[in-house]
Amino acid sequence: MDKLLIRGGHPLHGEVTISGAKNAALPDLCAALLTAEPVVLRNVPRLQDVATMLQLIRNMGVEAEHASDGSVRIDASRLSTPEAPYELVKTMRASVLALGPLLARFGEATVSLPGGCAIGSRPVEQHIKGLQAMGAQIVVEHGYMIARLPEGRTRLQGTRITTDMVTVTGTENFLMAAALAEGETVLENAAMEPEIVDLAEMLIKMGARIEGHGTSRITIQGVERLHGCDHQVVADRIEAGTFLCAVAATGGDVVLRHARADHLGAVLDKLRDAGVQIEAVEGGLRVKSAGRLKGQSFRTTEYPGFPTDMQAQFMALNVISRGAVSVTETIFENRFMHVNELVRLGAKIQIDGKVAMVEGVERLSGATVMATDLRASASLVIAGLVATGETVVDRIYHLDRGYDCMEAKLRAIGADIERI
Ligand code: EPZ
């Protein structure tokens, strides 16, 4: 099992290229199932989750290759098995995104229930309710969602969908299903993340008729067919935010190519309040930090609020900043697994339900710590970059799921980090 060995204390200098967004590439790959014509996706990151999604659609009979230039050419014309089996879905919950497109194009889908993961139970009942409202008949049997259209129906029906809470992949499933449905679909409390906008823009290139993406109310007029397209995946705002926190923690001066300030508003506000200098430069963001920062309280909320996917990384920053602050996680019920590991490095953190109270310390001391989920592992890497001595982060397969060569990118800007 791979580990990362980090020797802390090195400020970061230089330039990093931010990869395409994992949470845009995954729905975009599923959107390609909606047409029999070839689709080209560019700037697709090299991640375990992307590899899993490619395996999933190949399993269905789809041709999909990840070229060395980061592009993926998909041909779903000979899709023969509209299924997403448990052994693949259990490693990547985003497989649920196959449900909407398969139903929309083939009128049937058998998709394993994803099961929970480290950060929470992660149910998908909203996805089922919304697709049933569009006319799908979905039963859950033997751990699978078995979905089909009623006898005599060849298309889903447009309708109004209001979910009980904002759901990112739920919104994405409904967007893809509604694109080929009969009539108009209105999503009332839709997710507004940039990855939703990226998917909608790809669907529009394919001939879909969508308005309001990026707001909480999205209207889709269904069409009969969608055609192929050539689409560039949006840059990963969470990878960019992770590197911003790393430089803020270690000190230094780094340019993040392709990072977009307009996708990171809440995070940039908190970093600037902490004392980090961040400015937009040609084609990206420049981040400069020196000396000890001022801790920042924050609470995670849906976009455009502070993203839950940045909670662990910013907590690592708070751990070594001045002052006592509170971190409130409102999206997932169990997303503080990094806390115990940070405490092993010398952090002072008390958890009380959804709130973690962090008291900044002057220094951390290196230790062996264990990654538990994707963003928790990123948080431990950031802490290791500032801890004195050696930090070993174990189980970094979690990191590989969502970051494209993180240690190589960090080494290129001066970190003493290697995979062992
Ligand atoms: C997406 O997950 C992201 N994954 C997550 O990123 C991200 O943390 C999350 O959105 C929130 O921003 C992808 O885009 C592939 P939700 P998703 O449905 O869609 C509850 C990462 O680190 N809920 O918006 O699964 C749910 O339990 C990953 O890259 C239901 O109860 O999240 C959660 O509490 C981690 N029933 C809340 O809603 C449902 O049917 C938000 O979940 C659906 C969701």
CSV table of C-alpha atoms and ligand atoms in Angstrom, one decimal, residues 22-23 26-27 93-94 97 119 121-127 165-170 172 193 237 308-309 330-333 335 374-375, ligand 1:
chain,number,residue,atom,x,y,z
A,22,LYS,CA,-12.8,15.3,-11.1
A,23,ASN,CA,-16.4,16.3,-10.2
A,26,LEU,CA,-17.3,12.2,-13.9
A,27,PRO,CA,-20.8,13.6,-15.0
A,93,ARG,CA,-20.3,6.5,-5.7
A,94,ALA,CA,-20.5,8.8,-8.7
A,97,LEU,CA,-24.6,9.3,-12.5
A,119,ILE,CA,-17.9,10.7,5.2
A,121,SER,CA,-24.4,7.3,4.6
A,122,ARG,CA,-24.7,9.1,1.2
A,123,PRO,CA,-28.2,7.9,0.3
A,124,VAL,CA,-29.6,8.5,-3.2
A,125,GLU,CA,-33.3,8.5,-2.5
A,126,GLN,CA,-33.6,12.0,-4.0
A,127,HIS,CA,-32.3,10.7,-7.3
A,165,MET,CA,-32.1,19.1,0.0
A,166,VAL,CA,-29.7,20.5,-2.6
A,167,THR,CA,-27.9,17.5,-4.2
A,168,VAL,CA,-25.1,18.0,-6.7
A,169,THR,CA,-25.2,14.6,-8.4
A,170,GLY,CA,-29.0,14.5,-8.1
A,172,GLU,CA,-26.7,16.2,-12.6
A,193,GLU,CA,-21.7,24.4,-8.5
A,237,ARG,CA,-11.6,24.4,-8.0
A,308,THR,CA,-17.4,21.0,2.2
A,309,ASP,CA,-14.7,19.6,-0.1
A,330,THR,CA,-23.3,21.2,7.6
A,331,ILE,CA,-23.3,19.0,4.5
A,332,PHE,CA,-22.0,15.6,5.7
A,333,GLU,CA,-22.6,13.9,9.0
A,335,ARG,CA,-16.5,14.5,7.7
A,374,LEU,CA,-10.1,11.9,-0.3
A,375,ARG,CA,-10.0,15.4,1.2
B,1,EPZ,C1,-21.0,15.7,-4.7
B,1,EPZ,O1,-21.4,14.5,-4.0
B,1,EPZ,C2,-19.5,15.6,-4.8
B,1,EPZ,N1,-19.1,14.4,-5.6
B,1,EPZ,C3,-18.8,15.6,-3.4
B,1,EPZ,O2,-17.4,15.6,-3.6
B,1,EPZ,C4,-19.2,16.8,-2.7
B,1,EPZ,O3,-18.7,16.7,-1.4
B,1,EPZ,C5,-20.8,16.9,-2.6
B,1,EPZ,O4,-21.3,16.9,-3.9
B,1,EPZ,C6,-21.2,18.2,-1.9
B,1,EPZ,O5,-20.7,19.3,-2.6
B,1,EPZ,C7,-19.3,14.5,-7.0
B,1,EPZ,O6,-19.6,15.5,-7.5
B,1,EPZ,C8,-18.9,13.2,-7.7
B,1,EPZ,P1,-24.9,15.7,-2.6
B,1,EPZ,P2,-22.9,14.2,-3.9
B,1,EPZ,O7,-25.9,14.8,-3.2
B,1,EPZ,O8,-23.6,14.7,-5.1
B,1,EPZ,C9,-27.5,14.3,1.1
B,1,EPZ,C10,-15.2,14.9,-3.3
B,1,EPZ,O9,-14.5,15.0,-2.3
B,1,EPZ,N2,-28.3,13.5,0.1
B,1,EPZ,O10,-24.8,17.1,-3.0
B,1,EPZ,O11,-23.0,12.7,-3.5
B,1,EPZ,C11,-26.1,13.8,1.2
B,1,EPZ,O12,-26.0,12.7,2.1
B,1,EPZ,C12,-16.7,14.4,-3.2
B,1,EPZ,O13,-14.9,15.2,-4.5
B,1,EPZ,C13,-29.4,12.8,0.5
B,1,EPZ,O14,-29.7,12.7,1.7
B,1,EPZ,O15,-23.4,15.1,-2.7
B,1,EPZ,C14,-25.4,15.0,1.7
B,1,EPZ,O16,-25.6,15.1,3.1
B,1,EPZ,C15,-17.0,14.0,-1.7
B,1,EPZ,N3,-30.1,12.1,-0.4
B,1,EPZ,C16,-26.1,16.2,1.1
B,1,EPZ,O17,-27.4,15.6,0.7
B,1,EPZ,C17,-29.8,12.1,-1.7
B,1,EPZ,O18,-30.5,11.4,-2.5
B,1,EPZ,C18,-25.4,16.7,-0.2
B,1,EPZ,O19,-25.1,15.6,-1.0
B,1,EPZ,C19,-28.7,12.9,-2.1
B,1,EPZ,C20,-28.0,13.6,-1.2
